[in-house]
């Protein structure tokens, strides 16, 4: 058994729609499948799960052949957990019965998250005795996700698993879900229309467009590339310390440091990812006193990229070996006479870095 | 009147074929039309009690016509025996012995006979068995609801011997038959009666007369029915 | 075989009329049974299954008693139509309806049972009245149930024999159905004619049924 | 009535055995019919409906020919068991199975037809093998279909009469079922006994059936 | 017939859950129902539609009594269009058949949007001949919405109608949908978990929490009040002119003016609503030269509201009769020694005002 994860190279025709995909995904971590409605995300997940006939090509997982031409491993032997887009709970069983269904069928002794953990994660306790029929849309999705997790899957396929769950709960849930998957080494393929959800869950992103799978990108590249009108930068740093009185934390990025709110529970020294929206970064020629913006970081302009068709130009700013992108209006860039190589001050409001904001 | 009329005759199922021949001859002779409805004697009796539009009842026994008279549904004056049934025992023609000898010798796996409760031929067969003192366990006795079913059990190879009506012999393939002497059992008398509702039906009245005419007797003889005394 | 033509026509007529009437009577009954929360439901369900429990001849016997011109129902019929109910086509239809009732109601109820409220609510919100919903939604979604119910009823009426014989009385051209004719052939030892009629019946039915099922082959399965 | 006890026991035994065997045979057949895309499906569906088309006595007649000890099947049975197939309990069971087949297969197929692939796919993804899926999912979701099929089969076997009479031969305690006993009472003009037996049968069935339907009253309806 | 819209005062118990609602909604416009998953939003819509039994209280619409104690108008006579959370398309009909279902049952001559309009709005043309079974999640939702619209409803109930539709398409669709509903005077009750969707569609918001309907708020109040961690301000102004070269527009707010990108199509003089996120507003004691932030607006501090439990304090800034809210860290406020009554400069990056950003 090799160390490889999911590999596939497949074609499927459904009516007038053709799905084509070829990718090799890492053995662990979460890959989000992104694409507009009708792009073929669900179809891709179904093809990988082996739910559809008429598939040509290959699907391999962890060195095991799941599909090769005509030879096909039955779905139930693949040990995949699927959270279906339409939940598909069993109407004749209670919530507890649904949760137990997969768990009871997992080979004895398989490692995986245990029931209590999942129930706590998804807050299922108040629902356990309920019939499936009376659940609300979001409750159904949580049960469906829990059922998939409890079947001790070797691979998780999550098809818009939290689209009916409110943002607050989703924001609470996603980091914990991610941690759980990483802790138990369960790789996942995840479909969502919400950029925020992808950003919080994924390691990689697999774009799908008109039935064509693109190449798999690391999350940051995708976040930066996928939509030029919402550029981000991802900065790696580590926690330097907390200012508990003001509720602020300091993150060191090499020489520079950033102050931001609300990381109270992260231990000092832990490494962190910060997502900084380019539109939230302003530039000044010199440090500015008497300003509410506390993060004033010296950077050097590496490149200036005017964005045709918009009012903007984007600036790549060198920050101690990392790149911070700023988006300002062209008019502002002109009036400041910014040039490549120039040293400037990047201004970032702490409030825009709050991880509690979606 | 000379006008041709029509009569509906209720006939015991085992008498269907002779009845058809009789009807044809009757029609040729009188010009009246006869239609035949068949059924088990018990069912026909129940139907008549519930107003079935039959004109004449040709039963397979004497009991049901008598009861109809007692019920006030049939004309007592017309109560007529029209045929005397004769019992035969049939067996495969490949056997060395005639069927009756095989029965005596106990050389029988399964014996088919009619249900004595329902069919006079069945009662007669039981009397013959008693008389011969054949002790055959119940499970070797196959009972048809009537002689037709009894015969079917034999013709389909499920019984090696069967007590049936002599009139049925014409309908079966090669086999050997032993005619049972008439005095070994109570007479198997079949009675006909005109139903009161057909009192004014010329065809029906003519039919009752025809039943005991020589033409009819000849036809019945050919089928193996003894003449009614 | 040519002698069987009136019997064949009569039989087809009887089966068609019985099936049609049972569609009309059985559908609302099955729908009610599938939807009611009433306490008496199990009892009514039991009653609809019951006509099968007694042997046909015995049912026929009781029907004879019930429908004869001196009994209330039979007398009413005579005064209305001038004809008796027993030993007539009308009587055969009543007997067949009664005896085939379970084959209509039970498969329909099975089919209705699995239609969720969801789609019905959606149709109501779109302005469809209950009757409209039934025809535009329930009927197509339970097509297979109607097919099963219709075929079981039709075929059972064709093969039915004891009840019909008893209530109808085997009157040629009037109440002698195909199955009675076939029975007569066997009883009268006319085996050749019986074989021919039986073979014809079986082959014809096989062709017609295959055709019906073939037309229905696009079942509403796999729709979710 | 006390004379009817062996007949009652025999009948219940026959109906139970027939229903059980038909559950085992009919379920996979119905499942196959509900799922296959095969071209021959309409033909097989027609065949499963067919045993109803011939009158019972006639079916019985042909079964007598088919099963008799000199025919291949009958001979085989004799060499294996030492007993003949006709006029034995085994023969009755075979005849009843054949004759009740449509009542088992058709309602089951109707029920299976409306189970969507969705739930089945979900169960497969949770590690349930096809057989496991059948028992843990299809079976409970088509409970009503099984109930209908079971009851129609059981009751039809109880009321069955023509076939059983022919193939069984009315041997008391061995092949004389309740319906034959009842028929005998009517034929032999023992009306009082017939009434008593029929009333007993009807009342008992009504109670038992009501109970069964009552236990099943929580139908899986309204689940969507 | 009065001019009133939907009025209800109802109670319903489902298992352990109790729904209570009392509100009087305007006769036209769109009301969004907001609340966390399981709060009772779907239950409220069902109660209004008359889909559930066991309801006590009253429901009236346009002067007509829909429900009063035991007397209940049948659902099909209410002429409500519902887009169900789980779509509920009819599986035995094609997409076109589904669309026609409601349309065919509308009383002849009822005014309402016509078929071509709806098909264009929802881009249903490519789907018309398709069977319902093969549709993707988002496609199903569009068909379901179209079906409801085509039934010429007097009231629309939309239960998370676009949760499976991708953001780009949803952003295109929502303003057109809103316009269509207003043009035809169809009032709507709309459920969504997405603040962006509510912000784009609603006139009013009806919060639901644990089965309790709150009071109905105008959208801006709700946006401001509903979640203290995401304060906004809504500024009314009018378009002063365009700088086509730089792709910028100027909006006048009384004396002050704001520069922002991307309003090219709005005619000069038109009045506008600007949503300004408090976290995007920085403060300076004096005008700052050499800064990429072009909008530097003199304001007066009306109030300072420290946000307990967070790192922030929010400042209400008087801007020519309107109020602009700024969120800065308490540490920044302290170091600038800000006080009520003080005149300061509000800094707002143009890029954060872009209406194209969600
Ligand atoms: N029989 C068919 N004929 C034509 N097109 C089909 C057929 N079946 C599916 N499709 C199309 O395949 C495409 C992919 O569907 P899929 O469910 O994979 O989309 P998706 O990416 O999951 O979308 P969503 O986000 O809306 O769920 C859809 O456009 C759908 O219409
Ligand atoms: N029989 C029942 N017993 C107990 N609680 C029930 C029952 N039926 C429904 N509920 C509860 O009623 C609440 C309201 O459900 P509803 O579907 O209205 O929620 P919702 O606001 O639409 O949620 P979502 O956004 O997840 O769709 C849910 O918490 C649900 O669990
Ligand atoms: Mg999808
Ligand atoms: Mg809901």
Short mmCIF file of N, CA and C in Angstrom, two decimals, chain B residues 40-46 49 63-64 67 110 115 117-118 138-146 149 152-153 155-159, chain D residues 57 61 64-65 67-70 83-84 86-88 161 165-166 168-172 174 176 180 183-184 186-191:
data_model
loop_
_atom_site.label_atom_id
_atom_site.label_comp_id
_atom_site.label_asym_id
_atom_site.label_seq_id
_atom_site.Cartn_x
_atom_site.Cartn_y
_atom_site.Cartn_z
N UNK B 40 -72.95 -28.71 -10.26
CA UNK B 40 -73.11 -29.84 -9.36
C UNK B 40 -74.56 -29.86 -8.89
N UNK B 41 -75.04 -31.04 -8.57
CA UNK B 41 -76.44 -31.17 -8.20
C UNK B 41 -76.78 -30.29 -7.01
N UNK B 42 -75.85 -30.25 -6.04
CA UNK B 42 -76.07 -29.43 -4.84
C UNK B 42 -76.18 -27.96 -5.19
N UNK B 43 -75.28 -27.50 -6.07
CA UNK B 43 -75.30 -26.08 -6.45
C UNK B 43 -76.57 -25.75 -7.20
N UNK B 44 -76.96 -26.65 -8.11
CA UNK B 44 -78.17 -26.39 -8.89
C UNK B 44 -79.39 -26.32 -7.97
N UNK B 45 -79.41 -27.18 -6.98
CA UNK B 45 -80.52 -27.18 -6.03
C UNK B 45 -80.58 -25.84 -5.30
N UNK B 46 -79.38 -25.39 -4.81
CA UNK B 46 -79.35 -24.12 -4.10
C UNK B 46 -79.81 -22.99 -5.00
N UNK B 49 -83.55 -22.97 -5.49
CA UNK B 49 -84.22 -22.42 -4.30
C UNK B 49 -84.15 -20.90 -4.28
N UNK B 63 -82.64 -37.43 -4.25
CA UNK B 63 -82.92 -36.67 -3.05
C UNK B 63 -83.26 -35.22 -3.35
N UNK B 64 -82.42 -34.57 -4.19
CA UNK B 64 -82.59 -33.14 -4.42
C UNK B 64 -83.91 -32.82 -5.14
N UNK B 67 -86.66 -33.03 -2.67
CA UNK B 67 -86.69 -31.88 -1.77
C UNK B 67 -87.32 -30.67 -2.44
N UNK B 110 -53.59 -46.29 -4.99
CA UNK B 110 -54.54 -45.21 -4.74
C UNK B 110 -55.82 -45.51 -5.52
N UNK B 115 -67.05 -38.54 -3.67
CA UNK B 115 -67.41 -38.26 -2.29
C UNK B 115 -68.83 -38.77 -2.02
N UNK B 117 -70.77 -38.33 0.29
CA UNK B 117 -71.67 -37.31 0.80
C UNK B 117 -72.42 -36.60 -0.31
N UNK B 118 -71.75 -36.47 -1.42
CA UNK B 118 -72.25 -35.57 -2.46
C UNK B 118 -72.75 -36.31 -3.68
N UNK B 138 -57.54 -44.67 4.79
CA UNK B 138 -58.13 -43.44 4.28
C UNK B 138 -57.20 -42.74 3.30
N UNK B 139 -55.92 -42.74 3.63
CA UNK B 139 -55.01 -41.94 2.82
C UNK B 139 -54.82 -42.51 1.42
N UNK B 140 -55.30 -43.74 1.19
CA UNK B 140 -55.20 -44.28 -0.16
C UNK B 140 -56.49 -44.07 -0.93
N UNK B 141 -57.47 -43.51 -0.29
CA UNK B 141 -58.74 -43.24 -0.98
C UNK B 141 -58.77 -41.78 -1.40
N UNK B 142 -58.81 -41.54 -2.71
CA UNK B 142 -58.88 -40.18 -3.23
C UNK B 142 -60.32 -39.88 -3.54
N UNK B 143 -60.80 -38.76 -3.00
CA UNK B 143 -62.22 -38.49 -3.22
C UNK B 143 -62.41 -37.27 -4.11
N UNK B 144 -63.05 -37.50 -5.22
CA UNK B 144 -63.46 -36.38 -6.07
C UNK B 144 -64.79 -35.86 -5.59
N UNK B 145 -65.11 -34.63 -5.91
CA UNK B 145 -66.40 -34.08 -5.51
C UNK B 145 -67.53 -34.71 -6.32
N UNK B 146 -67.16 -35.24 -7.48
CA UNK B 146 -68.15 -35.90 -8.32
C UNK B 146 -67.42 -36.91 -9.18
N UNK B 149 -64.49 -35.51 -11.46
CA UNK B 149 -63.18 -35.33 -10.84
C UNK B 149 -62.52 -36.66 -10.53
N UNK B 152 -60.91 -37.71 -13.55
CA UNK B 152 -59.72 -36.93 -13.84
C UNK B 152 -58.53 -37.45 -13.06
N UNK B 153 -58.76 -37.86 -11.82
CA UNK B 153 -57.66 -38.38 -11.02
C UNK B 153 -57.08 -39.63 -11.66
N UNK B 155 -57.43 -40.47 -15.07
CA UNK B 155 -56.85 -40.21 -16.40
C UNK B 155 -55.53 -39.47 -16.32
N UNK B 156 -55.31 -38.72 -15.24
CA UNK B 156 -54.05 -38.00 -15.14
C UNK B 156 -52.96 -38.85 -14.48
N UNK B 157 -53.30 -40.12 -14.24
CA UNK B 157 -52.26 -41.02 -13.74
C UNK B 157 -52.05 -40.96 -12.25
N UNK B 158 -52.95 -40.32 -11.54
CA UNK B 158 -52.75 -40.18 -10.11
C UNK B 158 -53.41 -41.27 -9.27
N UNK B 159 -54.32 -42.02 -9.92
CA UNK B 159 -54.94 -43.14 -9.20
C UNK B 159 -54.80 -44.37 -10.09
N UNK D 57 -60.18 -25.06 -10.86
CA UNK D 57 -60.32 -26.49 -11.13
C UNK D 57 -59.50 -26.90 -12.34
N UNK D 61 -56.48 -29.42 -12.62
CA UNK D 61 -56.45 -30.52 -13.58
C UNK D 61 -55.07 -30.63 -14.22
N UNK D 64 -52.51 -31.84 -11.86
CA UNK D 64 -52.61 -33.30 -11.70
C UNK D 64 -51.78 -33.98 -12.78
N UNK D 65 -51.90 -33.47 -14.00
CA UNK D 65 -51.14 -34.07 -15.10
C UNK D 65 -49.64 -33.88 -14.87
N UNK D 67 -47.94 -33.22 -12.05
CA UNK D 67 -47.29 -33.70 -10.83
C UNK D 67 -47.49 -35.19 -10.59
N UNK D 68 -48.24 -35.87 -11.47
CA UNK D 68 -48.57 -37.26 -11.15
C UNK D 68 -47.31 -38.12 -11.16
N UNK D 69 -47.37 -39.24 -10.44
CA UNK D 69 -46.14 -40.02 -10.18
C UNK D 69 -45.47 -40.53 -11.45
N UNK D 70 -46.17 -40.51 -12.58
CA UNK D 70 -45.50 -41.01 -13.78
C UNK D 70 -44.87 -39.85 -14.57
N UNK D 83 -43.06 -40.57 -1.22
CA UNK D 83 -44.49 -40.25 -1.23
C UNK D 83 -44.83 -39.58 -2.56
N UNK D 84 -46.09 -39.64 -2.95
CA UNK D 84 -46.44 -38.94 -4.19
C UNK D 84 -46.67 -37.46 -3.88
N UNK D 86 -48.93 -35.55 -5.66
CA UNK D 86 -50.37 -35.31 -5.68
C UNK D 86 -50.99 -35.97 -4.46
N UNK D 87 -52.08 -35.40 -4.00
CA UNK D 87 -52.81 -35.92 -2.86
C UNK D 87 -51.98 -35.96 -1.60
N UNK D 88 -50.96 -35.07 -1.54
CA UNK D 88 -50.18 -34.98 -0.32
C UNK D 88 -50.08 -33.51 0.04
N UNK D 161 -59.64 -23.27 -3.28
CA UNK D 161 -60.51 -24.40 -3.10
C UNK D 161 -60.44 -25.31 -4.31
N UNK D 165 -58.64 -28.83 -4.09
CA UNK D 165 -59.53 -29.97 -4.17
C UNK D 165 -59.03 -30.98 -5.20
N UNK D 166 -58.64 -30.44 -6.36
CA UNK D 166 -58.18 -31.31 -7.44
C UNK D 166 -56.89 -32.00 -7.06
N UNK D 168 -55.40 -32.15 -4.15
CA UNK D 168 -55.32 -32.78 -2.84
C UNK D 168 -56.23 -33.97 -2.70
N UNK D 169 -57.38 -33.93 -3.33
CA UNK D 169 -58.25 -35.08 -3.30
C UNK D 169 -59.05 -35.24 -2.03
N UNK D 170 -59.17 -34.19 -1.19
CA UNK D 170 -60.15 -34.22 -0.11
C UNK D 170 -59.96 -35.38 0.85
N UNK D 171 -58.75 -35.65 1.21
CA UNK D 171 -58.48 -36.72 2.18
C UNK D 171 -58.53 -36.13 3.58
N UNK D 172 -59.49 -36.58 4.41
CA UNK D 172 -59.66 -35.94 5.72
C UNK D 172 -58.35 -35.96 6.49
N UNK D 174 -55.64 -34.89 5.86
CA UNK D 174 -54.42 -34.86 5.06
C UNK D 174 -54.50 -33.76 4.01
N UNK D 176 -57.93 -32.41 3.24
CA UNK D 176 -59.24 -31.75 3.27
C UNK D 176 -59.12 -30.44 4.04
N UNK D 180 -62.80 -26.78 1.55
CA UNK D 180 -63.42 -27.97 0.98
C UNK D 180 -64.52 -28.47 1.91
N UNK D 183 -67.44 -26.28 1.51
CA UNK D 183 -68.09 -26.56 0.24
C UNK D 183 -68.93 -27.84 0.35
N UNK D 184 -68.34 -28.84 0.99
CA UNK D 184 -69.06 -30.10 1.16
C UNK D 184 -70.37 -29.90 1.91
N UNK D 186 -72.20 -27.27 2.02
CA UNK D 186 -73.20 -26.62 1.15
C UNK D 186 -73.76 -27.61 0.14
N UNK D 187 -72.86 -28.36 -0.48
CA UNK D 187 -73.29 -29.31 -1.51
C UNK D 187 -74.21 -30.36 -0.93
N UNK D 188 -73.88 -30.79 0.28
CA UNK D 188 -74.65 -31.87 0.88
C UNK D 188 -75.87 -31.36 1.61
N UNK D 189 -76.18 -30.10 1.40
CA UNK D 189 -77.37 -29.47 1.97
C UNK D 189 -77.34 -29.40 3.48
N UNK D 190 -76.14 -29.52 4.05
CA UNK D 190 -76.02 -29.35 5.51
C UNK D 190 -75.84 -27.86 5.79
N UNK D 191 -76.87 -27.11 5.51
CA UNK D 191 -76.75 -25.66 5.55
C UNK D 191 -76.41 -25.12 6.93
#
